[in-house]
Coordinates of C-alpha atoms and ligand atoms in Angstrom, one line a residue:
M1 CA -46.0 25.1 6.6
V2 CA -45.9 21.6 7.9
I3 CA -47.0 20.3 4.5
M4 CA -44.4 22.4 2.8
A5 CA -41.7 21.1 5.2
L6 CA -42.8 17.5 4.6
L7 CA -42.8 18.0 0.9
L8 CA -39.3 19.5 1.1
I9 CA -38.1 16.5 3.2
F10 CA -39.7 14.2 0.6
L11 CA -37.9 16.0 -2.2
L12 CA -34.6 15.9 -0.4
C13 CA -34.9 12.2 0.2
L14 CA -35.9 11.6 -3.4
S15 CA -32.8 13.5 -4.6
T16 CA -30.5 11.6 -2.4
S17 CA -31.9 8.3 -3.5
L18 CA -31.7 9.5 -7.1
R19 CA -28.1 10.5 -6.5
D20 CA -27.4 6.8 -5.6
T21 CA -28.6 5.5 -8.8
A22 CA -27.4 8.3 -11.1
A23 CA -23.9 8.3 -12.5
L24 CA -21.4 9.7 -10.0
T25 CA -18.8 12.3 -10.7
R26 CA -15.9 13.4 -8.7
H27 CA -18.0 16.3 -7.5
D28 CA -20.1 13.9 -5.5
F29 CA -17.0 13.4 -3.3
P30 CA -16.3 15.9 -0.6
K31 CA -14.3 19.0 -1.5
G32 CA -10.6 18.4 -1.1
F33 CA -11.0 14.6 -1.7
I34 CA -7.7 13.6 -3.4
F35 CA -7.6 11.4 -6.5
G36 CA -4.2 10.3 -7.6
A37 CA -2.0 7.4 -8.7
G38 CA 1.2 6.0 -7.4
T39 CA 4.5 4.1 -7.8
S40 CA 7.5 3.3 -5.5
A41 CA 11.1 4.1 -5.9
F42 CA 12.6 0.7 -6.4
Q43 CA 9.9 -0.2 -8.9
V44 CA 10.0 2.8 -11.1
E45 CA 13.3 4.7 -10.9
G46 CA 15.9 2.5 -12.4
A47 CA 19.4 4.1 -12.4
T48 CA 20.2 1.7 -9.5
D49 CA 24.0 2.1 -10.0
E50 CA 24.1 5.8 -10.8
D51 CA 25.0 9.0 -9.0
G52 CA 26.1 7.4 -5.7
R53 CA 23.0 5.2 -5.1
K54 CA 24.0 2.0 -3.3
P55 CA 22.1 -1.4 -3.3
S56 CA 19.1 -2.2 -1.2
I57 CA 18.0 -5.7 -0.2
W58 CA 15.8 -5.7 -3.3
D59 CA 18.7 -5.1 -5.6
T60 CA 20.5 -8.1 -4.0
F61 CA 17.5 -10.3 -4.3
T62 CA 16.7 -9.5 -7.9
N63 CA 20.3 -9.7 -9.0
Q64 CA 20.3 -13.2 -7.6
G65 CA 17.6 -14.0 -10.1
Y66 CA 14.7 -14.5 -7.6
S67 CA 12.1 -12.4 -9.5
F68 CA 10.0 -13.8 -12.4
D69 CA 12.1 -14.1 -15.7
K70 CA 15.1 -13.2 -13.5
A71 CA 14.0 -9.6 -14.1
T72 CA 15.9 -6.8 -12.4
A73 CA 14.9 -3.2 -11.7
N74 CA 18.2 -1.8 -13.0
V75 CA 16.4 0.3 -15.6
S76 CA 12.7 -0.4 -15.1
A77 CA 10.6 2.6 -16.3
D78 CA 13.7 4.8 -15.8
Q79 CA 11.8 7.5 -14.0
Y80 CA 15.1 8.8 -12.7
H81 CA 15.7 10.1 -16.2
H82 CA 12.1 10.7 -17.3
Y83 CA 10.5 12.3 -14.3
K84 CA 9.7 15.5 -16.2
D85 CA 7.8 13.6 -18.9
D86 CA 6.0 11.7 -16.2
V87 CA 4.9 14.8 -14.3
K88 CA 3.7 16.3 -17.5
L89 CA 1.7 13.2 -18.2
M90 CA 0.2 13.5 -14.7
R91 CA -0.8 17.1 -15.3
D92 CA -2.3 16.2 -18.7
M93 CA -4.3 13.5 -17.0
G94 CA -5.5 15.8 -14.3
L95 CA -4.2 13.9 -11.2
D96 CA -4.5 15.8 -7.9
A97 CA -1.6 13.9 -6.4
Y98 CA 1.3 11.5 -7.1
R99 CA 2.3 8.9 -4.5
F100 CA 5.9 7.9 -4.7
S101 CA 8.7 6.8 -2.3
I102 CA 12.2 7.9 -1.6
A103 CA 14.9 5.3 -2.1
W104 CA 16.8 5.3 1.3
S105 CA 20.0 4.1 -0.3
R106 CA 19.8 6.9 -2.9
L107 CA 19.4 9.6 -0.3
I108 CA 21.7 8.0 2.3
P109 CA 23.7 5.3 0.5
D110 CA 25.1 3.6 3.6
G111 CA 21.8 3.7 5.5
R112 CA 23.1 6.2 8.0
G113 CA 25.5 9.1 7.9
E114 CA 26.1 11.4 4.9
I115 CA 23.4 12.5 2.5
N116 CA 24.2 11.9 -1.1
P117 CA 24.0 15.3 -2.8
K118 CA 22.9 13.8 -6.1
G119 CA 20.1 11.9 -4.4
L120 CA 19.0 15.0 -2.7
E121 CA 19.0 16.9 -6.0
Y122 CA 16.9 14.2 -7.7
Y123 CA 14.1 14.3 -5.1
N124 CA 14.2 18.1 -4.9
N125 CA 13.8 18.2 -8.7
L126 CA 10.9 15.7 -8.7
I127 CA 9.1 17.5 -5.9
D128 CA 9.6 20.9 -7.5
E129 CA 8.4 19.7 -10.8
L130 CA 5.3 18.2 -9.3
I131 CA 4.5 21.4 -7.5
R132 CA 5.1 23.5 -10.6
Q133 CA 2.5 21.4 -12.4
G134 CA 0.0 21.6 -9.5
I135 CA 0.4 18.0 -8.3
Q136 CA 0.6 17.2 -4.6
P137 CA 3.6 15.0 -3.7
H138 CA 2.5 12.2 -1.3
V139 CA 5.7 10.6 -0.1
T140 CA 6.4 7.2 1.4
I141 CA 9.7 7.2 3.4
Y142 CA 10.2 3.4 3.4
H143 CA 8.8 1.1 0.8
F144 CA 10.6 -2.3 1.3
D145 CA 14.0 -1.1 0.0
L146 CA 16.2 -1.4 3.1
P147 CA 19.8 -0.4 2.4
Q148 CA 21.8 -3.6 2.1
S149 CA 24.5 -2.2 4.3
L150 CA 22.1 -2.2 7.3
Q151 CA 21.0 -5.7 6.5
D152 CA 24.7 -6.8 6.5
E153 CA 25.6 -4.8 9.6
Y154 CA 22.9 -5.8 12.0
D155 CA 20.2 -7.9 10.2
G156 CA 18.1 -4.8 9.4
L157 CA 14.6 -5.0 10.9
L158 CA 15.6 -7.6 13.4
S159 CA 17.7 -5.2 15.4
P160 CA 16.4 -2.3 17.5
R161 CA 19.2 -0.3 15.9
F162 CA 16.9 -0.1 12.9
I163 CA 14.7 2.3 14.8
E164 CA 17.5 4.8 15.3
D165 CA 18.7 4.7 11.8
Y166 CA 15.2 4.9 10.3
T167 CA 14.4 7.9 12.5
A168 CA 17.5 9.7 11.4
Y169 CA 16.7 9.0 7.7
A170 CA 13.1 10.1 8.2
E171 CA 14.4 13.3 9.8
A172 CA 16.6 13.9 6.7
C173 CA 13.4 13.7 4.6
F174 CA 11.4 16.1 6.8
K175 CA 14.3 18.6 6.9
S176 CA 15.0 18.4 3.2
F177 CA 11.6 18.1 1.7
G178 CA 9.0 18.9 4.4
D179 CA 8.7 22.6 3.3
R180 CA 6.9 21.2 0.1
V181 CA 5.7 17.7 1.1
K182 CA 2.4 17.8 3.1
Y183 CA 1.7 14.1 3.2
W184 CA 4.1 11.6 4.6
V185 CA 3.8 7.8 5.0
T186 CA 6.4 6.3 7.3
I187 CA 6.2 2.7 6.2
N188 CA 4.5 0.8 3.4
E189 CA 2.8 -2.6 4.1
P190 CA 4.7 -3.7 7.2
N191 CA 2.1 -6.5 7.5
I192 CA 3.4 -8.3 4.4
D193 CA 7.0 -7.2 4.3
T194 CA 7.5 -9.1 7.6
I195 CA 5.7 -12.2 6.5
G196 CA 7.4 -12.5 3.1
G197 CA 10.8 -11.5 4.6
F198 CA 10.8 -13.5 7.8
D199 CA 8.1 -16.2 7.8
T200 CA 7.7 -17.7 4.3
G201 CA 11.1 -16.4 3.1
T202 CA 9.8 -15.4 -0.3
L203 CA 10.8 -11.8 -0.1
P204 CA 14.2 -10.3 0.9
P205 CA 15.9 -10.8 3.3
Q206 CA 14.6 -14.3 2.7
R207 CA 14.7 -15.6 6.3
C208 CA 12.6 -18.5 7.4
S209 CA 12.7 -21.9 9.1
Y210 CA 11.4 -25.4 8.5
P211 CA 8.6 -26.3 8.0
F212 CA 7.2 -22.8 7.3
G213 CA 9.5 -21.5 4.5
V214 CA 11.5 -23.1 1.8
N215 CA 15.2 -22.8 0.9
C216 CA 16.2 -20.3 3.7
T217 CA 19.6 -20.8 5.1
V218 CA 18.9 -18.7 8.2
G219 CA 15.9 -17.4 10.1
D220 CA 13.2 -18.4 12.6
S221 CA 9.6 -18.2 11.3
T222 CA 8.2 -18.6 14.8
T223 CA 9.7 -15.4 16.2
E224 CA 11.2 -13.2 13.6
P225 CA 8.1 -11.8 11.8
Y226 CA 6.8 -10.5 15.2
L227 CA 10.2 -9.0 16.1
A228 CA 10.5 -7.3 12.7
A229 CA 7.0 -5.9 12.9
H230 CA 7.6 -4.7 16.4
H231 CA 10.7 -2.7 15.3
L232 CA 8.7 -1.3 12.3
L233 CA 5.9 -0.1 14.6
L234 CA 8.4 1.5 17.1
A235 CA 10.3 3.1 14.2
H236 CA 7.0 4.5 12.9
A237 CA 6.1 5.9 16.3
S238 CA 9.5 7.4 16.7
A239 CA 9.4 9.2 13.3
V240 CA 5.9 10.5 14.0
S241 CA 6.9 11.9 17.5
L242 CA 9.9 13.6 15.9
Y243 CA 7.7 15.1 13.1
R244 CA 5.1 16.3 15.6
D245 CA 7.7 17.8 18.0
K246 CA 9.9 19.5 15.5
Y247 CA 8.3 19.9 12.1
Q248 CA 4.6 19.7 12.0
A249 CA 3.8 23.1 13.5
T250 CA 5.8 24.9 10.8
Q251 CA 5.6 22.5 7.9
R252 CA 1.9 21.8 8.4
G253 CA 1.8 18.4 6.9
Q254 CA 0.1 15.1 7.8
I255 CA 1.7 11.8 8.6
G256 CA 0.5 8.2 8.6
I257 CA 1.4 4.6 7.9
T258 CA 0.1 2.4 5.0
L259 CA -1.0 -1.2 5.5
L260 CA -1.9 -3.9 3.1
G261 CA -5.6 -4.3 3.4
W262 CA -6.5 -7.9 2.3
W263 CA -10.0 -8.8 3.5
H264 CA -10.7 -12.3 4.8
E265 CA -14.0 -14.1 4.5
P266 CA -14.9 -17.5 5.8
A267 CA -14.6 -20.3 3.2
T268 CA -17.8 -22.0 4.4
N269 CA -20.7 -21.3 6.8
S270 CA -19.2 -23.3 9.6
S271 CA -18.6 -21.4 12.8
Q272 CA -15.0 -22.6 12.9
D273 CA -14.3 -20.9 9.5
A274 CA -16.0 -17.7 10.6
A275 CA -13.9 -17.6 13.7
A276 CA -10.8 -18.3 11.5
A277 CA -11.6 -15.4 9.2
T278 CA -12.1 -13.1 12.2
R279 CA -8.7 -14.2 13.6
M280 CA -7.0 -13.7 10.2
N281 CA -8.4 -10.1 10.0
D282 CA -7.0 -9.5 13.5
F283 CA -3.6 -10.9 12.6
H284 CA -3.4 -9.1 9.3
I285 CA -5.1 -5.7 10.1
G286 CA -5.3 -5.7 13.9
W287 CA -1.6 -6.5 14.2
F288 CA -0.9 -2.9 13.4
M289 CA -4.2 -1.1 13.8
H290 CA -4.7 -2.3 17.4
P291 CA -1.4 -0.9 18.7
L292 CA -2.0 2.3 16.7
V293 CA -5.5 2.8 18.2
H294 CA -5.4 0.9 21.5
G295 CA -1.7 0.8 22.4
D296 CA -1.2 -3.0 22.3
Y297 CA -1.4 -6.0 20.0
P298 CA -4.9 -7.6 19.7
T299 CA -6.0 -9.9 22.5
V300 CA -6.2 -12.9 20.3
M301 CA -2.6 -12.4 19.2
R302 CA -1.4 -11.9 22.9
S303 CA -3.1 -15.1 23.9
R304 CA -2.1 -17.3 20.8
V305 CA 1.4 -16.0 20.2
G306 CA 2.3 -15.7 23.9
A307 CA 5.9 -15.0 24.8
R308 CA 7.0 -14.8 21.2
L309 CA 5.0 -11.6 20.8
P310 CA 7.2 -8.7 22.1
G311 CA 5.9 -6.7 25.0
L312 CA 5.3 -2.9 24.9
T313 CA 6.3 -0.7 27.7
A314 CA 3.8 2.0 28.9
E315 CA 5.9 4.6 27.2
Q316 CA 6.1 2.8 23.9
S317 CA 2.4 2.1 24.0
K318 CA 1.7 5.8 24.7
N319 CA 3.8 6.8 21.7
L320 CA 1.9 4.4 19.5
V321 CA -1.6 5.5 20.3
R322 CA -2.9 7.9 17.7
S323 CA 0.5 8.2 16.1
F324 CA -1.2 9.0 12.8
D325 CA -3.1 11.7 11.0
F326 CA -4.4 9.1 8.5
I327 CA -4.0 5.4 7.8
G328 CA -3.3 4.3 4.2
F329 CA -4.7 1.0 3.0
N330 CA -3.6 -0.8 -0.1
H331 CA -6.5 -2.9 -1.1
Y332 CA -6.5 -5.6 -3.8
I333 CA -8.0 -8.9 -2.9
V334 CA -10.3 -10.9 -0.7
L335 CA -9.1 -14.3 0.7
Q336 CA -11.2 -17.2 1.8
V337 CA -10.2 -18.7 5.1
Q338 CA -10.5 -22.1 6.5
A339 CA -9.8 -23.0 10.1
D340 CA -6.5 -24.9 10.5
K341 CA -7.1 -27.9 12.6
R342 CA -3.5 -29.2 12.7
E343 CA -1.8 -29.3 16.0
F344 CA 1.4 -27.4 16.5
S345 CA 3.1 -26.9 19.9
Q346 CA 3.0 -23.3 21.1
M347 CA 6.6 -22.7 20.4
Q348 CA 6.6 -24.3 17.0
R349 CA 4.0 -22.1 15.2
D350 CA 4.5 -19.5 12.6
Y351 CA 2.2 -16.6 12.0
Y352 CA -0.4 -18.6 10.1
A353 CA -0.3 -21.5 12.6
D354 CA -0.7 -19.0 15.4
A355 CA -3.8 -17.6 13.6
A356 CA -4.9 -21.3 13.0
A357 CA -6.1 -20.2 9.6
I358 CA -5.5 -21.2 6.0
P359 CA -6.2 -18.3 3.7
S360 CA -6.5 -18.9 -0.1
Q361 CA -7.8 -17.0 -3.0
F362 CA -11.4 -17.3 -4.0
E363 CA -11.8 -19.3 -7.2
H364 CA -14.8 -17.5 -8.6
I365 CA -15.3 -14.1 -7.3
R366 CA -17.1 -12.9 -10.3
E367 CA -17.2 -14.2 -13.9
G368 CA -14.1 -13.1 -15.7
H369 CA -11.9 -11.6 -13.0
L370 CA -10.6 -13.2 -9.9
D371 CA -9.6 -10.0 -8.2
D372 CA -12.8 -8.0 -8.8
A373 CA -14.6 -8.1 -5.5
P374 CA -15.3 -4.4 -4.8
W375 CA -17.7 -5.3 -1.9
A376 CA -14.6 -6.4 0.0
L377 CA -13.4 -2.8 0.1
G378 CA -16.7 -1.9 1.6
K379 CA -16.3 -4.6 4.3
L380 CA -12.7 -3.4 5.0
L381 CA -14.0 0.2 5.5
D382 CA -16.9 -0.9 7.7
H383 CA -14.4 -2.9 9.8
L384 CA -12.2 0.1 10.3
R385 CA -15.1 2.3 11.1
L386 CA -16.6 -0.1 13.6
L387 CA -13.5 -1.4 15.3
Y388 CA -11.0 1.4 15.2
G389 CA -12.9 4.6 15.6
N390 CA -13.4 5.5 12.0
P391 CA -9.9 6.9 11.3
P392 CA -9.2 9.1 8.3
I393 CA -8.3 6.7 5.5
M394 CA -6.4 7.1 2.3
I395 CA -6.8 4.3 -0.2
H396 CA -3.2 4.3 -1.3
E397 CA -3.3 1.4 -3.8
N398 CA -6.0 -0.2 -5.7
G399 CA -5.7 -1.5 -9.2
F400 CA -5.9 -4.1 -11.8
S401 CA -3.1 -6.2 -13.3
D402 CA -3.0 -8.0 -16.6
T403 CA -0.2 -10.2 -17.7
S404 CA 1.7 -10.2 -21.0
E405 CA 3.3 -13.1 -22.8
V406 CA 6.2 -10.9 -23.7
P407 CA 7.4 -8.9 -20.7
G408 CA 6.8 -5.2 -21.1
K409 CA 4.9 -5.5 -24.4
I410 CA 2.8 -2.5 -25.5
E411 CA -0.9 -2.8 -24.8
Y412 CA -3.5 0.0 -25.2
D413 CA -6.9 -1.6 -24.8
D414 CA -7.7 -2.2 -21.1
D415 CA -11.4 -1.7 -20.7
D416 CA -11.3 -4.3 -17.9
R417 CA -9.1 -2.0 -15.9
S418 CA -11.5 1.0 -16.3
E419 CA -14.4 -1.3 -15.3
F420 CA -12.5 -2.5 -12.3
L421 CA -11.7 1.1 -11.1
Q422 CA -15.3 2.2 -11.5
D423 CA -16.5 -0.7 -9.4
Y424 CA -14.2 0.3 -6.6
I425 CA -14.8 4.0 -6.8
E426 CA -18.5 3.3 -6.6
V427 CA -18.1 1.2 -3.4
L428 CA -15.9 3.9 -2.0
Y429 CA -18.6 6.4 -2.5
L430 CA -21.3 4.2 -0.9
S431 CA -19.1 3.5 2.1
M432 CA -18.5 7.2 2.5
Q433 CA -22.3 7.8 2.4
N434 CA -22.4 5.2 5.2
G435 CA -20.0 7.3 7.3
S436 CA -16.5 6.0 6.4
N437 CA -13.9 8.7 6.7
V438 CA -12.0 8.3 3.4
R439 CA -9.8 11.2 2.3
G440 CA -8.2 10.0 -0.9
Y441 CA -7.9 7.3 -3.5
F442 CA -4.8 6.4 -5.5
V443 CA -4.7 4.0 -8.4
W444 CA -1.8 1.5 -8.5
S445 CA 0.0 2.2 -10.6
F446 CA 0.5 5.5 -12.5
L447 CA 2.5 3.6 -15.1
D448 CA 3.9 0.1 -15.6
V449 CA 6.7 -0.7 -13.1
F450 CA 8.8 -3.5 -12.0
E451 CA 6.2 -5.6 -10.1
F452 CA 8.4 -7.1 -7.4
L453 CA 8.0 -10.9 -7.7
F454 CA 6.3 -10.7 -11.1
G455 CA 8.9 -8.6 -12.9
Y456 CA 7.6 -7.1 -16.1
R457 CA 4.9 -9.7 -16.9
S458 CA 2.4 -8.1 -14.6
R459 CA 1.1 -4.7 -15.8
F460 CA -0.8 -2.4 -13.5
G461 CA -0.2 0.9 -15.3
L462 CA -2.8 3.4 -16.3
C463 CA 0.0 4.5 -18.6
G464 CA 2.1 1.8 -20.3
V465 CA 5.8 1.8 -20.7
D466 CA 7.5 0.1 -23.6
M467 CA 10.1 -1.8 -21.6
N468 CA 11.8 -3.1 -24.7
V469 CA 13.1 0.2 -26.1
E470 CA 15.9 2.2 -24.6
G471 CA 13.9 5.4 -24.1
R472 CA 11.2 3.5 -22.2
T473 CA 8.4 5.3 -24.2
R474 CA 5.3 6.1 -22.2
Y475 CA 1.8 6.0 -23.6
M476 CA -1.7 6.4 -22.2
R477 CA -3.9 3.3 -22.1
K478 CA -7.6 3.6 -22.5
S479 CA -7.9 3.4 -18.7
A480 CA -5.7 6.5 -18.4
H481 CA -8.1 8.4 -20.8
W482 CA -11.0 7.1 -18.8
Y483 CA -9.5 8.1 -15.4
S484 CA -8.6 11.5 -16.8
G485 CA -12.2 12.0 -18.0
F486 CA -13.5 11.2 -14.5
L487 CA -10.9 13.5 -12.9
N488 CA -12.0 16.3 -15.2
G489 CA -15.6 16.0 -14.1
G490 CA -16.9 13.1 -16.3
E491 CA -19.4 10.6 -15.1
L492 CA -18.9 7.2 -13.8
R493 CA -21.4 4.8 -15.4
P494 CA -24.6 4.5 -13.2
V495 CA -24.1 2.7 -9.9
S496 CA -24.2 -1.0 -10.7
P497 CA -26.8 -3.4 -9.3
S498 CA -24.1 -5.3 -7.5
A499 CA -22.9 -2.3 -5.6
K500 CA -26.5 -1.3 -4.7
A501 CA -27.1 -4.8 -3.5
Y502 CA -24.1 -4.5 -1.3
S503 CA -25.2 -1.2 0.1
A504 CA -28.7 -2.6 0.8
A505 CA -27.3 -5.6 2.6
Ligands
NAG1 C1 22.0 -5.0 -12.7 O1 22.9 -4.2 -11.9 C2 23.8 -5.0 -11.1 C3 24.6 -4.1 -10.2 O2 24.8 -2.8 -10.7 C4 24.7 -5.8 -12.1 O3 25.6 -6.6 -11.3 C5 23.8 -6.7 -12.9 O4 24.6 -7.4 -13.8 C6 22.8 -5.9 -13.6 N1 21.8 -6.8 -14.2 C7 21.4 -6.7 -15.5 C8 20.4 -7.8 -16.0 O5 21.7 -5.8 -16.2
NAG2 C1 14.0 -24.5 -3.5 O1 15.2 -25.0 -4.0 C2 15.0 -26.1 -4.9 C3 16.4 -26.7 -5.2 O2 17.3 -25.7 -5.5 C4 14.3 -25.5 -6.1 O3 14.1 -26.5 -7.1 C5 13.0 -24.9 -5.7 O4 12.4 -24.3 -6.8 C6 13.2 -23.9 -4.6 N1 11.9 -23.4 -4.2 C7 11.6 -22.1 -4.1 C8 10.3 -21.7 -3.7 O5 12.4 -21.2 -4.4
NAG3 C1 -24.2 -20.3 3.5 O1 -25.6 -20.3 3.8 C2 -26.4 -19.5 2.9 C3 -27.8 -19.4 3.4 O2 -28.1 -20.3 4.4 C4 -26.3 -20.2 1.6 O3 -27.1 -19.5 0.6 C5 -24.9 -20.3 1.1 O4 -24.8 -21.0 -0.1 C6 -24.0 -21.0 2.1 N1 -22.6 -20.8 1.7 C7 -21.7 -21.8 1.8 C8 -20.4 -21.4 1.3 O5 -22.0 -22.9 2.2
NAG4 C1 -23.3 0.5 6.1 O1 -23.1 0.1 7.5 C2 -23.8 -1.0 7.9 C3 -23.6 -1.1 9.4 O2 -22.4 -0.7 9.9 C4 -23.4 -2.2 7.2 O3 -24.1 -3.3 7.6 C5 -23.6 -1.9 5.7 O4 -23.1 -3.1 4.9 C6 -22.8 -0.7 5.3 N1 -23.0 -0.4 3.9 C7 -22.1 0.1 3.1 C8 -22.5 0.4 1.7 O5 -21.0 0.4 3.5

């Protein structure tokens, strides 16, 4: 009997180790694991001037010509008029889920007050169509596109009034769509929205101050990013409390927040750079994760930012702790970090000076592609497991961009994209074997969209969109066929040596 048991154990071990080297399929992921793809409202809908929608700060920014090629999202992929075709394409591909966002100024054009019946109708139609085709809607409530009216009225995120208006808007979403939407994200990437909008001034509302940003007419890079982030955190907690108190028991959905998940590595082996990379991960990820798990900003931020970092009352802190059912992460790149040895006085530092860190992109991550560093996703997931109690994670964005000479030009062949996605899905699997609590994976993007600063030069879509014809024709790229094959049970290529080397490390 003992021998039999030993033999059985031996065979079991053999089969798990074989599993690691054989090709993976989606059936190797836990039952209920969600594979999807995503977009966001401003980037995909178009129809910016139709049926009562009013401008967001991104309309203002793009109409002033700040995006690449002075591109606007006025039409973009025109999903507003093509949502049925898109949902059919999703079904044909076999997606479990579609991640999209609601345009605040389409649903509530003035930011607060009356609901726009046409906006309500559009999102009801989209959600109903998804459900009819068996695709779960995963909805982001706020994805960068603040109504311009709230920016004009009280400087948007800089005012605590944002919290109240945001909560009312979130409630309108729960009330209108929560019978069908079972996954809500309160806010997308607050950890970059605040830096771009209030420190470097490169994103709307383009606030910054010398010497940290360029060409801003107003702003204060030393204080405003922290204040904007603070209000976003409190708005998140407020919407989650409301959902839990009034809607969750009957609607039975889950709610979370989605952060940008850059990973930071030291540029050299020096202990100063190692410390700088750790600080940068605390400033980038810990800025939000620490309050959400421990109820306050990270210690290193408290000590380095000092009085410029807003305080949290006991009550606010209590509302923040565990105010999520999952955390979303958008993961793309790894940055290499050098310690910043310049001297700034305490009151004259921005976020990066506070972190005393200079992040930059690696020059050679791997031959061919700069962004292809799947091991960094493994490190990010390890970090979340070890530092933040292994929360349930959704990878809400991960994807590969190529650029076109002619904006929006048709391109079918994208084997690089399929390779990229396989590399990351492999690491995801290995991290989960290692105990990471990942619940879903969404490719960015379902189709080509308006890529914020990069306009239509940058293509992330599994499906392409011919941006140069009026009907915005969709077509499946090779990667869409590849993903579809995987979703229908097809094999990933065998686990690559680089991924195995990572898992053995
Ligand atoms: C986009 O829409 C805005 C407002 O509706 C308009 O002022 C602008 O001219 C449009 N831009 C382009 C390139 O069509
Ligand atoms: C700042 O403004 C100057 C002068 O208008 C312009 O040449 C430069 O490109 C601007 N820089 C950025 C980053 O927008
Ligand atoms: C760091 O040290 C390791 C082993 O000592 C070496 O292989 C590696 O090249 C060093 N890296 C850098 C960036 O100096
Ligand atoms: C597994 O976890 C260990 C310790 O936490 C870590 O060193 C290793 O890199 C992880 N491997 C993978 C594949 O996540």
